[in-house]
mmCIF file with all atom_site columns, C-alpha atoms in Angstrom:
data_model
loop_
_atom_site.group_PDB
_atom_site.id
_atom_site.type_symbol
_atom_site.label_atom_id
_atom_site.label_alt_id
_atom_site.label_comp_id
_atom_site.label_asym_id
_atom_site.label_entity_id
_atom_site.label_seq_id
_atom_site.pdbx_PDB_ins_code
_atom_site.Cartn_x
_atom_site.Cartn_y
_atom_site.Cartn_z
_atom_site.occupancy
_atom_site.B_iso_or_equiv
_atom_site.pdbx_formal_charge
_atom_site.auth_seq_id
_atom_site.auth_comp_id
_atom_site.auth_asym_id
_atom_site.auth_atom_id
_atom_site.pdbx_PDB_model_num
ATOM 1   C CA . MET A 1 1   ? -15.184 -24.375 7.298   1.00 95.00 ? 1075 MET A CA 1
ATOM 2   C CA . ASN A 1 2   ? -16.512 -25.085 3.831   1.00 98.00 ? 1076 ASN A CA 1
ATOM 3   C CA . ILE A 1 3   ? -16.425 -21.898 1.804   1.00 98.00 ? 1077 ILE A CA 1
ATOM 4   C CA . THR A 1 4   ? -16.504 -20.617 -1.767  1.00 98.00 ? 1078 THR A CA 1
ATOM 5   C CA . VAL A 1 5   ? -13.567 -18.519 -2.931  1.00 98.00 ? 1079 VAL A CA 1
ATOM 6   C CA . LYS A 1 6   ? -14.541 -16.109 -5.701  1.00 98.00 ? 1080 LYS A CA 1
ATOM 7   C CA . ILE A 1 7   ? -11.505 -14.711 -7.547  1.00 98.00 ? 1081 ILE A CA 1
ATOM 8   C CA . LEU A 1 8   ? -11.513 -12.036 -10.236 1.00 98.00 ? 1082 LEU A CA 1
ATOM 9   C CA . ARG A 1 9   ? -9.423  -13.550 -13.029 1.00 98.00 ? 1083 ARG A CA 1
ATOM 10  C CA . PHE A 1 10  ? -7.783  -12.065 -16.121 1.00 98.00 ? 1084 PHE A CA 1
ATOM 11  C CA . ASP A 1 11  ? -5.366  -13.591 -18.603 1.00 97.00 ? 1085 ASP A CA 1
ATOM 12  C CA . PRO A 1 12  ? -4.343  -11.040 -21.271 1.00 96.00 ? 1086 PRO A CA 1
ATOM 13  C CA . GLU A 1 13  ? -3.487  -13.844 -23.702 1.00 95.00 ? 1087 GLU A CA 1
ATOM 14  C CA . LYS A 1 14  ? -7.049  -15.145 -23.861 1.00 94.00 ? 1088 LYS A CA 1
ATOM 15  C CA . ASP A 1 15  ? -9.438  -12.830 -21.998 1.00 96.00 ? 1089 ASP A CA 1
ATOM 16  C CA . LYS A 1 16  ? -10.939 -9.593  -23.274 1.00 94.00 ? 1090 LYS A CA 1
ATOM 17  C CA . LYS A 1 17  ? -12.038 -8.583  -19.795 1.00 96.00 ? 1091 LYS A CA 1
ATOM 18  C CA . GLN A 1 18  ? -11.938 -9.717  -16.176 1.00 97.00 ? 1092 GLN A CA 1
ATOM 19  C CA . HIS A 1 19  ? -14.291 -12.458 -15.012 1.00 98.00 ? 1093 HIS A CA 1
ATOM 20  C CA . TRP A 1 20  ? -15.094 -14.261 -11.771 1.00 98.00 ? 1094 TRP A CA 1
ATOM 21  C CA . GLU A 1 21  ? -14.201 -17.881 -11.088 1.00 98.00 ? 1095 GLU A CA 1
ATOM 22  C CA . ASN A 1 22  ? -15.373 -19.860 -8.042  1.00 98.00 ? 1096 ASN A CA 1
ATOM 23  C CA . TYR A 1 23  ? -13.531 -22.528 -6.060  1.00 98.00 ? 1097 TYR A CA 1
ATOM 24  C CA . ALA A 1 24  ? -14.980 -24.717 -3.293  1.00 98.00 ? 1098 ALA A CA 1
ATOM 25  C CA . LEU A 1 25  ? -12.591 -25.241 -0.398  1.00 97.00 ? 1099 LEU A CA 1
ATOM 26  C CA . GLU A 1 26  ? -12.417 -26.586 3.116   1.00 97.00 ? 1100 GLU A CA 1
ATOM 27  C CA . VAL A 1 27  ? -10.351 -24.214 5.258   1.00 97.00 ? 1101 VAL A CA 1
ATOM 28  C CA . ALA A 1 28  ? -9.463  -23.716 8.903   1.00 97.00 ? 1102 ALA A CA 1
ATOM 29  C CA . PRO A 1 29  ? -10.714 -20.532 10.607  1.00 97.00 ? 1103 PRO A CA 1
ATOM 30  C CA . THR A 1 30  ? -7.090  -19.634 11.327  1.00 97.00 ? 1104 THR A CA 1
ATOM 31  C CA . ASP A 1 31  ? -5.941  -20.062 7.729   1.00 97.00 ? 1105 ASP A CA 1
ATOM 32  C CA . ARG A 1 32  ? -4.765  -16.833 6.171   1.00 98.00 ? 1106 ARG A CA 1
ATOM 33  C CA . VAL A 1 33  ? -6.179  -15.677 2.860   1.00 98.00 ? 1107 VAL A CA 1
ATOM 34  C CA . LEU A 1 34  ? -2.691  -16.309 1.475   1.00 98.00 ? 1108 LEU A CA 1
ATOM 35  C CA . ASP A 1 35  ? -2.971  -19.948 2.591   1.00 98.00 ? 1109 ASP A CA 1
ATOM 36  C CA . ILE A 1 36  ? -6.348  -20.180 0.870   1.00 98.00 ? 1110 ILE A CA 1
ATOM 37  C CA . LEU A 1 37  ? -4.931  -18.816 -2.382  1.00 98.00 ? 1111 LEU A CA 1
ATOM 38  C CA . HIS A 1 38  ? -2.118  -21.350 -2.126  1.00 98.00 ? 1112 HIS A CA 1
ATOM 39  C CA . GLN A 1 39  ? -4.716  -24.113 -1.811  1.00 98.00 ? 1113 GLN A CA 1
ATOM 40  C CA . VAL A 1 40  ? -6.391  -22.914 -4.993  1.00 98.00 ? 1114 VAL A CA 1
ATOM 41  C CA . LYS A 1 41  ? -3.121  -22.611 -6.919  1.00 98.00 ? 1115 LYS A CA 1
ATOM 42  C CA . TRP A 1 42  ? -1.469  -25.802 -5.694  1.00 97.00 ? 1116 TRP A CA 1
ATOM 43  C CA . PHE A 1 43  ? -4.450  -28.142 -5.755  1.00 97.00 ? 1117 PHE A CA 1
ATOM 44  C CA . GLN A 1 44  ? -7.139  -26.748 -8.071  1.00 97.00 ? 1118 GLN A CA 1
ATOM 45  C CA . ASP A 1 45  ? -5.841  -24.262 -10.626 1.00 97.00 ? 1119 ASP A CA 1
ATOM 46  C CA . THR A 1 46  ? -2.122  -23.822 -11.226 1.00 97.00 ? 1120 THR A CA 1
ATOM 47  C CA . THR A 1 47  ? -2.767  -20.949 -13.649 1.00 97.00 ? 1121 THR A CA 1
ATOM 48  C CA . LEU A 1 48  ? -3.757  -18.587 -10.828 1.00 98.00 ? 1122 LEU A CA 1
ATOM 49  C CA . ASN A 1 49  ? -1.291  -15.706 -10.449 1.00 98.00 ? 1123 ASN A CA 1
ATOM 50  C CA . PHE A 1 50  ? -0.663  -13.501 -7.416  1.00 98.00 ? 1124 PHE A CA 1
ATOM 51  C CA . ARG A 1 51  ? 2.297   -11.897 -5.663  1.00 97.00 ? 1125 ARG A CA 1
ATOM 52  C CA . ARG A 1 52  ? 3.656   -12.904 -2.263  1.00 96.00 ? 1126 ARG A CA 1
ATOM 53  C CA . SER A 1 53  ? 7.051   -13.021 -0.647  1.00 96.00 ? 1127 SER A CA 1
ATOM 54  C CA . CYS A 1 54  ? 7.713   -12.870 3.102   1.00 95.00 ? 1128 CYS A CA 1
ATOM 55  C CA . GLY A 1 55  ? 4.260   -14.001 4.205   1.00 94.00 ? 1129 GLY A CA 1
ATOM 56  C CA . HIS A 1 56  ? 4.551   -11.990 7.435   1.00 94.00 ? 1130 HIS A CA 1
ATOM 57  C CA . GLY A 1 57  ? 3.228   -8.520  6.624   1.00 95.00 ? 1131 GLY A CA 1
ATOM 58  C CA . ILE A 1 58  ? 6.650   -6.984  6.039   1.00 95.00 ? 1132 ILE A CA 1
ATOM 59  C CA . CYS A 1 59  ? 7.226   -6.991  2.271   1.00 96.00 ? 1133 CYS A CA 1
ATOM 60  C CA . GLY A 1 60  ? 3.747   -5.718  1.358   1.00 96.00 ? 1134 GLY A CA 1
ATOM 61  C CA . SER A 1 61  ? 3.678   -7.623  -1.933  1.00 97.00 ? 1135 SER A CA 1
ATOM 62  C CA . ASP A 1 62  ? 0.372   -9.476  -1.401  1.00 98.00 ? 1136 ASP A CA 1
ATOM 63  C CA . ALA A 1 63  ? -1.954  -6.481  -1.152  1.00 98.00 ? 1137 ALA A CA 1
ATOM 64  C CA . MET A 1 64  ? -5.377  -7.425  -2.560  1.00 98.00 ? 1138 MET A CA 1
ATOM 65  C CA . LEU A 1 65  ? -8.987  -6.363  -2.442  1.00 98.00 ? 1139 LEU A CA 1
ATOM 66  C CA . ILE A 1 66  ? -10.457 -8.920  -0.025  1.00 98.00 ? 1140 ILE A CA 1
ATOM 67  C CA . ASN A 1 67  ? -14.223 -8.769  0.431   1.00 97.00 ? 1141 ASN A CA 1
ATOM 68  C CA . GLY A 1 68  ? -14.188 -5.241  -0.953  1.00 96.00 ? 1142 GLY A CA 1
ATOM 69  C CA . ARG A 1 69  ? -11.419 -3.897  1.263   1.00 97.00 ? 1143 ARG A CA 1
ATOM 70  C CA . ASN A 1 70  ? -7.685  -3.504  0.656   1.00 98.00 ? 1144 ASN A CA 1
ATOM 71  C CA . ARG A 1 71  ? -5.774  -5.907  2.896   1.00 98.00 ? 1145 ARG A CA 1
ATOM 72  C CA . LEU A 1 72  ? -2.619  -8.004  3.006   1.00 98.00 ? 1146 LEU A CA 1
ATOM 73  C CA . ALA A 1 73  ? -3.504  -11.624 2.231   1.00 98.00 ? 1147 ALA A CA 1
ATOM 74  C CA . CYS A 1 74  ? -0.829  -12.862 4.647   1.00 97.00 ? 1148 CYS A CA 1
ATOM 75  C CA . LYS A 1 75  ? -2.306  -10.938 7.597   1.00 97.00 ? 1149 LYS A CA 1
ATOM 76  C CA . THR A 1 76  ? -5.993  -11.626 6.993   1.00 98.00 ? 1150 THR A CA 1
ATOM 77  C CA . LEU A 1 77  ? -7.486  -14.687 8.719   1.00 98.00 ? 1151 LEU A CA 1
ATOM 78  C CA . ALA A 1 78  ? -10.348 -16.636 7.179   1.00 97.00 ? 1152 ALA A CA 1
ATOM 79  C CA . ARG A 1 79  ? -12.471 -16.309 10.329  1.00 97.00 ? 1153 ARG A CA 1
ATOM 80  C CA . ASP A 1 80  ? -12.336 -12.503 10.049  1.00 97.00 ? 1154 ASP A CA 1
ATOM 81  C CA . VAL A 1 81  ? -13.697 -12.326 6.513   1.00 97.00 ? 1155 VAL A CA 1
ATOM 82  C CA . VAL A 1 82  ? -15.890 -15.380 5.899   1.00 97.00 ? 1156 VAL A CA 1
ATOM 83  C CA . LYS A 1 83  ? -18.189 -17.748 7.780   1.00 96.00 ? 1157 LYS A CA 1
ATOM 84  C CA . GLU A 1 84  ? -19.154 -21.403 7.294   1.00 96.00 ? 1158 GLU A CA 1
ATOM 85  C CA . GLY A 1 85  ? -20.823 -21.758 3.903   1.00 96.00 ? 1159 GLY A CA 1
ATOM 86  C CA . GLY A 1 86  ? -19.942 -18.187 2.954   1.00 97.00 ? 1160 GLY A CA 1
ATOM 87  C CA . THR A 1 87  ? -18.109 -16.635 0.036   1.00 98.00 ? 1161 THR A CA 1
ATOM 88  C CA . LEU A 1 88  ? -14.708 -14.992 0.118   1.00 98.00 ? 1162 LEU A CA 1
ATOM 89  C CA . SER A 1 89  ? -14.069 -12.584 -2.770  1.00 98.00 ? 1163 SER A CA 1
ATOM 90  C CA . VAL A 1 90  ? -10.556 -11.631 -3.878  1.00 98.00 ? 1164 VAL A CA 1
ATOM 91  C CA . GLU A 1 91  ? -9.718  -8.989  -6.495  1.00 98.00 ? 1165 GLU A CA 1
ATOM 92  C CA . PRO A 1 92  ? -6.612  -7.076  -7.577  1.00 98.00 ? 1166 PRO A CA 1
ATOM 93  C CA . ILE A 1 93  ? -6.081  -3.667  -5.977  1.00 98.00 ? 1167 ILE A CA 1
ATOM 94  C CA . ARG A 1 94  ? -7.679  -0.858  -7.994  1.00 97.00 ? 1168 ARG A CA 1
ATOM 95  C CA . GLY A 1 95  ? -6.239  2.056   -9.908  1.00 96.00 ? 1169 GLY A CA 1
ATOM 96  C CA . LEU A 1 96  ? -3.300  0.142   -11.415 1.00 97.00 ? 1170 LEU A CA 1
ATOM 97  C CA . LYS A 1 97  ? -3.305  -1.865  -14.648 1.00 97.00 ? 1171 LYS A CA 1
ATOM 98  C CA . VAL A 1 98  ? -3.966  -5.574  -14.154 1.00 98.00 ? 1172 VAL A CA 1
ATOM 99  C CA . VAL A 1 99  ? -1.119  -7.649  -15.584 1.00 98.00 ? 1173 VAL A CA 1
ATOM 100 C CA . LYS A 1 100 ? -2.681  -11.037 -14.830 1.00 98.00 ? 1174 LYS A CA 1
ATOM 101 C CA . ASP A 1 101 ? -5.255  -12.202 -12.262 1.00 98.00 ? 1175 ASP A CA 1
ATOM 102 C CA . LEU A 1 102 ? -4.301  -10.548 -8.953  1.00 98.00 ? 1176 LEU A CA 1
ATOM 103 C CA . VAL A 1 103 ? -1.015  -9.097  -10.235 1.00 98.00 ? 1177 VAL A CA 1
ATOM 104 C CA . VAL A 1 104 ? -1.013  -5.381  -11.085 1.00 98.00 ? 1178 VAL A CA 1
ATOM 105 C CA . ASP A 1 105 ? 1.599   -3.129  -12.683 1.00 98.00 ? 1179 ASP A CA 1
ATOM 106 C CA . MET A 1 106 ? 3.289   -1.413  -9.720  1.00 98.00 ? 1180 MET A CA 1
ATOM 107 C CA . GLU A 1 107 ? 5.574   0.808   -11.818 1.00 97.00 ? 1181 GLU A CA 1
ATOM 108 C CA . PRO A 1 108 ? 3.347   3.945   -11.662 1.00 96.00 ? 1182 PRO A CA 1
ATOM 109 C CA . PHE A 1 109 ? 3.157   3.535   -7.879  1.00 97.00 ? 1183 PHE A CA 1
ATOM 110 C CA . PHE A 1 110 ? 6.928   3.266   -7.529  1.00 97.00 ? 1184 PHE A CA 1
ATOM 111 C CA . ASP A 1 111 ? 7.455   6.135   -9.977  1.00 97.00 ? 1185 ASP A CA 1
ATOM 112 C CA . SER A 1 112 ? 5.510   8.353   -7.562  1.00 96.00 ? 1186 SER A CA 1
ATOM 113 C CA . TYR A 1 113 ? 7.590   7.004   -4.705  1.00 97.00 ? 1187 TYR A CA 1
ATOM 114 C CA . LYS A 1 114 ? 10.839  7.824   -6.508  1.00 97.00 ? 1188 LYS A CA 1
ATOM 115 C CA . ALA A 1 115 ? 9.573   11.331  -7.300  1.00 96.00 ? 1189 ALA A CA 1
ATOM 116 C CA . ILE A 1 116 ? 9.575   12.441  -3.653  1.00 96.00 ? 1190 ILE A CA 1
ATOM 117 C CA . MET A 1 117 ? 13.323  11.761  -3.218  1.00 96.00 ? 1191 MET A CA 1
ATOM 118 C CA . PRO A 1 118 ? 12.970  8.806   -0.805  1.00 96.00 ? 1192 PRO A CA 1
ATOM 119 C CA . PHE A 1 119 ? 16.524  8.956   0.462   1.00 96.00 ? 1193 PHE A CA 1
ATOM 120 C CA . PHE A 1 120 ? 18.505  10.756  3.125   1.00 94.00 ? 1194 PHE A CA 1
ATOM 121 C CA . VAL A 1 121 ? 20.095  14.028  1.985   1.00 96.00 ? 1195 VAL A CA 1
ATOM 122 C CA . ASN A 1 122 ? 22.816  15.702  4.027   1.00 95.00 ? 1196 ASN A CA 1
ATOM 123 C CA . GLU A 1 123 ? 25.756  17.476  2.421   1.00 92.00 ? 1197 GLU A CA 1
ATOM 124 C CA . SER A 1 124 ? 27.284  18.715  5.692   1.00 93.00 ? 1198 SER A CA 1
ATOM 125 C CA . PRO A 1 125 ? 30.631  17.215  6.758   1.00 93.00 ? 1199 PRO A CA 1
ATOM 126 C CA . ALA A 1 126 ? 30.101  13.873  8.453   1.00 89.00 ? 1200 ALA A CA 1
ATOM 127 C CA . PRO A 1 127 ? 30.511  13.937  12.241  1.00 91.00 ? 1201 PRO A CA 1
ATOM 128 C CA . ALA A 1 128 ? 33.049  11.752  14.018  1.00 91.00 ? 1202 ALA A CA 1
ATOM 129 C CA . ARG A 1 129 ? 30.251  9.369   15.006  1.00 90.00 ? 1203 ARG A CA 1
ATOM 130 C CA . GLU A 1 130 ? 26.624  8.969   13.860  1.00 91.00 ? 1204 GLU A CA 1
ATOM 131 C CA . ARG A 1 131 ? 24.284  11.869  13.033  1.00 91.00 ? 1205 ARG A CA 1
ATOM 132 C CA . LEU A 1 132 ? 22.218  12.185  16.206  1.00 90.00 ? 1206 LEU A CA 1
ATOM 133 C CA . GLN A 1 133 ? 18.505  12.852  16.434  1.00 90.00 ? 1207 GLN A CA 1
ATOM 134 C CA . SER A 1 134 ? 16.613  13.569  19.642  1.00 92.00 ? 1208 SER A CA 1
ATOM 135 C CA . PRO A 1 135 ? 13.844  11.202  20.784  1.00 94.00 ? 1209 PRO A CA 1
ATOM 136 C CA . GLU A 1 136 ? 11.388  14.076  20.334  1.00 94.00 ? 1210 GLU A CA 1
ATOM 137 C CA . HIS A 1 137 ? 12.358  14.538  16.679  1.00 91.00 ? 1211 HIS A CA 1
ATOM 138 C CA . ALA A 1 138 ? 12.370  10.770  16.106  1.00 93.00 ? 1212 ALA A CA 1
ATOM 139 C CA . GLU A 1 139 ? 8.810   10.596  17.433  1.00 95.00 ? 1213 GLU A CA 1
ATOM 140 C CA . LEU A 1 140 ? 7.649   12.995  14.695  1.00 93.00 ? 1214 LEU A CA 1
ATOM 141 C CA . MET A 1 141 ? 8.458   10.447  11.998  1.00 94.00 ? 1215 MET A CA 1
ATOM 142 C CA . ALA A 1 142 ? 7.746   7.294   14.002  1.00 94.00 ? 1216 ALA A CA 1
ATOM 143 C CA . HIS A 1 143 ? 4.543   6.474   12.105  1.00 96.00 ? 1217 HIS A CA 1
ATOM 144 C CA . SER A 1 144 ? 5.702   7.369   8.603   1.00 97.00 ? 1218 SER A CA 1
ATOM 145 C CA . SER A 1 145 ? 8.815   5.234   8.921   1.00 95.00 ? 1219 SER A CA 1
ATOM 146 C CA . ASN A 1 146 ? 6.561   2.166   9.372   1.00 96.00 ? 1220 ASN A CA 1
ATOM 147 C CA . CYS A 1 147 ? 5.301   2.261   5.775   1.00 97.00 ? 1221 CYS A CA 1
ATOM 148 C CA . ILE A 1 148 ? 6.023   -0.946  3.812   1.00 97.00 ? 1222 ILE A CA 1
ATOM 149 C CA . LEU A 1 149 ? 4.945   0.388   0.372   1.00 97.00 ? 1223 LEU A CA 1
ATOM 150 C CA . CYS A 1 150 ? 2.201   -2.204  -0.059  1.00 98.00 ? 1224 CYS A CA 1
ATOM 151 C CA . ALA A 1 151 ? 0.043   0.356   -1.963  1.00 98.00 ? 1225 ALA A CA 1
ATOM 152 C CA . CYS A 1 152 ? -3.073  -0.493  0.075   1.00 98.00 ? 1226 CYS A CA 1
ATOM 153 C CA . CYS A 1 153 ? -3.570  3.176   0.929   1.00 98.00 ? 1227 CYS A CA 1
ATOM 154 C CA . THR A 1 154 ? -2.907  4.650   -2.504  1.00 98.00 ? 1228 THR A CA 1
ATOM 155 C CA . THR A 1 155 ? -5.105  2.142   -4.345  1.00 97.00 ? 1229 THR A CA 1
ATOM 156 C CA . SER A 1 156 ? -7.980  2.756   -1.928  1.00 97.00 ? 1230 SER A CA 1
ATOM 157 C CA . CYS A 1 157 ? -7.931  6.497   -2.699  1.00 97.00 ? 1231 CYS A CA 1
ATOM 158 C CA . PRO A 1 158 ? -10.734 7.771   -4.997  1.00 95.00 ? 1232 PRO A CA 1
ATOM 159 C CA . ILE A 1 159 ? -8.565  10.724  -6.064  1.00 95.00 ? 1233 ILE A CA 1
ATOM 160 C CA . PHE A 1 160 ? -5.867  8.302   -7.249  1.00 96.00 ? 1234 PHE A CA 1
ATOM 161 C CA . TRP A 1 161 ? -8.474  6.277   -9.155  1.00 95.00 ? 1235 TRP A CA 1
ATOM 162 C CA . ALA A 1 162 ? -9.594  9.438   -10.958 1.00 93.00 ? 1236 ALA A CA 1
ATOM 163 C CA . ASN A 1 163 ? -6.162  11.004  -11.453 1.00 91.00 ? 1237 ASN A CA 1
ATOM 164 C CA . GLY A 1 164 ? -3.171  8.703   -11.750 1.00 87.00 ? 1238 GLY A CA 1
ATOM 165 C CA . SER A 1 165 ? -0.791  11.682  -11.675 1.00 93.00 ? 1239 SER A CA 1
ATOM 166 C CA . TYR A 1 166 ? -1.607  12.256  -7.986  1.00 96.00 ? 1240 TYR A CA 1
ATOM 167 C CA . LEU A 1 167 ? 1.408   11.182  -5.941  1.00 97.00 ? 1241 LEU A CA 1
ATOM 168 C CA . GLY A 1 168 ? -0.902  9.335   -3.574  1.00 97.00 ? 1242 GLY A CA 1
ATOM 169 C CA . PRO A 1 169 ? -0.946  8.693   0.176   1.00 98.00 ? 1243 PRO A CA 1
ATOM 170 C CA . ALA A 1 170 ? 2.004   6.265   0.278   1.00 98.00 ? 1244 ALA A CA 1
ATOM 171 C CA . SER A 1 171 ? 4.371   8.700   -1.452  1.00 98.00 ? 1245 SER A CA 1
ATOM 172 C CA . ILE A 1 172 ? 3.265   11.551  0.800   1.00 98.00 ? 1246 ILE A CA 1
ATOM 173 C CA . VAL A 1 173 ? 3.849   9.370   3.864   1.00 98.00 ? 1247 VAL A CA 1
ATOM 174 C CA . GLN A 1 174 ? 7.337   8.580   2.573   1.00 97.00 ? 1248 GLN A CA 1
ATOM 175 C CA . ALA A 1 175 ? 7.959   12.303  2.030   1.00 97.00 ? 1249 ALA A CA 1
ATOM 176 C CA . HIS A 1 176 ? 6.729   12.938  5.591   1.00 97.00 ? 1250 HIS A CA 1
ATOM 177 C CA . ARG A 1 177 ? 9.359   10.543  6.920   1.00 96.00 ? 1251 ARG A CA 1
ATOM 178 C CA . PHE A 1 178 ? 12.153  12.740  5.507   1.00 96.00 ? 1252 PHE A CA 1
ATOM 179 C CA . ILE A 1 179 ? 10.476  16.141  5.915   1.00 96.00 ? 1253 ILE A CA 1
ATOM 180 C CA . PHE A 1 180 ? 10.300  15.542  9.661   1.00 96.00 ? 1254 PHE A CA 1
ATOM 181 C CA . ASP A 1 181 ? 13.786  14.039  9.935   1.00 95.00 ? 1255 ASP A CA 1
ATOM 182 C CA . SER A 1 182 ? 15.823  16.803  11.568  1.00 93.00 ? 1256 SER A CA 1
ATOM 183 C CA . ARG A 1 183 ? 19.037  15.404  10.055  1.00 94.00 ? 1257 ARG A CA 1
ATOM 184 C CA . ASP A 1 184 ? 17.867  15.693  6.456   1.00 95.00 ? 1258 ASP A CA 1
ATOM 185 C CA . GLU A 1 185 ? 18.660  18.819  4.424   1.00 96.00 ? 1259 GLU A CA 1
ATOM 186 C CA . ALA A 1 186 ? 16.224  18.498  1.509   1.00 96.00 ? 1260 ALA A CA 1
ATOM 187 C CA . THR A 1 187 ? 13.078  19.551  3.357   1.00 95.00 ? 1261 THR A CA 1
ATOM 188 C CA . GLN A 1 188 ? 12.366  22.577  1.161   1.00 95.00 ? 1262 GLN A CA 1
ATOM 189 C CA . GLN A 1 189 ? 12.766  20.561  -2.025  1.00 96.00 ? 1263 GLN A CA 1
ATOM 190 C CA . ARG A 1 190 ? 10.291  17.950  -0.817  1.00 96.00 ? 1264 ARG A CA 1
ATOM 191 C CA . LEU A 1 191 ? 7.853   20.598  0.380   1.00 97.00 ? 1265 LEU A CA 1
ATOM 192 C CA . GLY A 1 192 ? 8.059   22.104  -3.098  1.00 96.00 ? 1266 GLY A CA 1
ATOM 193 C CA . LEU A 1 193 ? 7.106   18.733  -4.577  1.00 95.00 ? 1267 LEU A CA 1
ATOM 194 C CA . MET A 1 194 ? 4.225   18.449  -2.122  1.00 97.00 ? 1268 MET A CA 1
ATOM 195 C CA . ASN A 1 195 ? 3.006   21.934  -3.115  1.00 96.00 ? 1269 ASN A CA 1
ATOM 196 C CA . GLN A 1 196 ? 2.528   20.996  -6.783  1.00 94.00 ? 1270 GLN A CA 1
ATOM 197 C CA . ASN A 1 197 ? -0.865  20.142  -8.261  1.00 92.00 ? 1271 ASN A CA 1
ATOM 198 C CA . THR A 1 198 ? -0.011  16.437  -8.004  1.00 94.00 ? 1272 THR A CA 1
ATOM 199 C CA . GLY A 1 199 ? 0.864   16.743  -4.305  1.00 95.00 ? 1273 GLY A CA 1
ATOM 200 C CA . VAL A 1 200 ? -0.940  17.097  -0.983  1.00 97.00 ? 1274 VAL A CA 1
ATOM 201 C CA . TRP A 1 201 ? -3.635  19.497  -2.187  1.00 96.00 ? 1275 TRP A CA 1
ATOM 202 C CA . ARG A 1 202 ? -5.221  16.708  -4.219  1.00 95.00 ? 1276 ARG A CA 1
ATOM 203 C CA . CYS A 1 203 ? -6.133  14.946  -0.956  1.00 96.00 ? 1277 CYS A CA 1
ATOM 204 C CA . ARG A 1 204 ? -9.824  15.317  -0.038  1.00 93.00 ? 1278 ARG A CA 1
ATOM 205 C CA . THR A 1 205 ? -9.502  13.732  3.421   1.00 95.00 ? 1279 THR A CA 1
ATOM 206 C CA . ALA A 1 206 ? -11.697 10.725  2.646   1.00 93.00 ? 1280 ALA A CA 1
ATOM 207 C CA . TYR A 1 207 ? -9.863  8.564   5.249   1.00 96.00 ? 1281 TYR A CA 1
ATOM 208 C CA . ASN A 1 208 ? -9.917  5.553   2.892   1.00 96.00 ? 1282 ASN A CA 1
ATOM 209 C CA . CYS A 1 209 ? -6.134  5.408   3.133   1.00 97.00 ? 1283 CYS A CA 1
ATOM 210 C CA . THR A 1 210 ? -6.072  5.299   6.921   1.00 97.00 ? 1284 THR A CA 1
ATOM 211 C CA . GLU A 1 211 ? -8.696  2.544   7.030   1.00 97.00 ? 1285 GLU A CA 1
ATOM 212 C CA . ALA A 1 212 ? -6.807  0.486   4.427   1.00 97.00 ? 1286 ALA A CA 1
ATOM 213 C CA . CYS A 1 213 ? -3.349  0.650   6.029   1.00 98.00 ? 1287 CYS A CA 1
ATOM 214 C CA . PRO A 1 214 ? -2.304  -2.773  7.397   1.00 97.00 ? 1288 PRO A CA 1
ATOM 215 C CA . ARG A 1 215 ? 0.322   -1.087  9.602   1.00 96.00 ? 1289 ARG A CA 1
ATOM 216 C CA . GLU A 1 216 ? -2.259  1.167   11.285  1.00 96.00 ? 1290 GLU A CA 1
ATOM 217 C CA . ILE A 1 217 ? -0.435  4.331   10.212  1.00 97.00 ? 1291 ILE A CA 1
ATOM 218 C CA . PRO A 1 218 ? -2.628  7.455   10.708  1.00 97.00 ? 1292 PRO A CA 1
ATOM 219 C CA . ILE A 1 219 ? -2.085  8.417   7.072   1.00 98.00 ? 1293 ILE A CA 1
ATOM 220 C CA . THR A 1 220 ? -4.692  11.180  6.822   1.00 97.00 ? 1294 THR A CA 1
ATOM 221 C CA . GLU A 1 221 ? -3.199  12.851  9.892   1.00 97.00 ? 1295 GLU A CA 1
ATOM 222 C CA . LEU A 1 222 ? 0.298   12.675  8.396   1.00 98.00 ? 1296 LEU A CA 1
ATOM 223 C CA . ILE A 1 223 ? -0.928  14.204  5.137   1.00 98.00 ? 1297 ILE A CA 1
ATOM 224 C CA . GLU A 1 224 ? -2.461  17.058  7.126   1.00 97.00 ? 1298 GLU A CA 1
ATOM 225 C CA . GLN A 1 225 ? 0.876   17.579  8.883   1.00 97.00 ? 1299 GLN A CA 1
ATOM 226 C CA . VAL A 1 226 ? 2.604   17.852  5.508   1.00 97.00 ? 1300 VAL A CA 1
ATOM 227 C CA . LYS A 1 227 ? -0.059  20.324  4.337   1.00 97.00 ? 1301 LYS A CA 1
ATOM 228 C CA . ARG A 1 228 ? 0.612   22.509  7.368   1.00 97.00 ? 1302 ARG A CA 1
ATOM 229 C CA . SER A 1 229 ? 4.355   22.307  6.762   1.00 96.00 ? 1303 SER A CA 1
ATOM 230 C CA . VAL A 1 230 ? 3.849   23.454  3.174   1.00 97.00 ? 1304 VAL A CA 1
ATOM 231 C CA . MET A 1 231 ? 1.750   26.417  4.342   1.00 95.00 ? 1305 MET A CA 1
ATOM 232 C CA . TYR A 1 232 ? 4.225   27.421  7.044   1.00 93.00 ? 1306 TYR A CA 1
ATOM 233 C CA . SER A 1 233 ? 7.101   27.257  4.551   1.00 90.00 ? 1307 SER A CA 1
ATOM 234 C CA . GLN A 1 234 ? 5.222   29.736  2.334   1.00 85.00 ? 1308 GLN A CA 1
ATOM 235 C CA . ALA A 1 235 ? 4.534   32.187  5.177   1.00 69.00 ? 1309 ALA A CA 1
#
C-alpha cells in the first residue's frame, strides 16, 4: 500500500509548538505501525523520536495516539488503520508533557502508580511453603494483574486531562490487583487512598479507558468493584 504517514512533531530546542509533518511510504498491510515508524526514522528522518522496547505488546512503552485512538504501535497493523492511498496519523498520548515528538514525560503517571503501594504487603510469619491463594480468589484479580502500565487508559481519560492529580485508571487497576489479593494485608490502607478526592470518586464512567486498553482489561468494571469495596469498608 502507498500511504501518507502524518506525525505530530515537536523539538523543544527549535519549536515553539507542535506541528504536523508528512511522509510518503510504501507499506505492507501486515506491517505494524511500529514498523512504519521505523521506516520513517531509518530511511527518511533520523530525528524522529519515539519509545519502543519489546515490540510484542508486553512492555507497553510504545503507546501512541494512532488515528485518534490510544493504541500500542507494536500491536496495530497497517491494514486495520489505513487503506491504499490513505493517511495514517500518529500523535503522542495526551495529558502528559511532550518531551520530544512522540515521547512524553511518564513521571507523573508513575508517581500515581507508586502512590497506591504497588507491592505485596504481609507482615505475618512466613509459612513453611508458599502463601496459598484459592482459584476463586485468584480469579478476582485475574484481569487487573494483566496491566502492563502502558498508560493508554489513563491518557484516554477526560478526567485525567482536566485534573492531573487524579490517580487515573491504571493506578486504580493496580490497586485492585492488591485489594483483591487475599494474601495481602494492606487492603484498608489502599482503600483509604482510593477514598480520597484524587481516587475512584473522580471516575465518571466514560468507558474511554476500557476501549483504549490493549490488553482488553474491563477497566471501568474494575473501578466500580473498587468503589463498592470502599463503600463496604465504610459501612
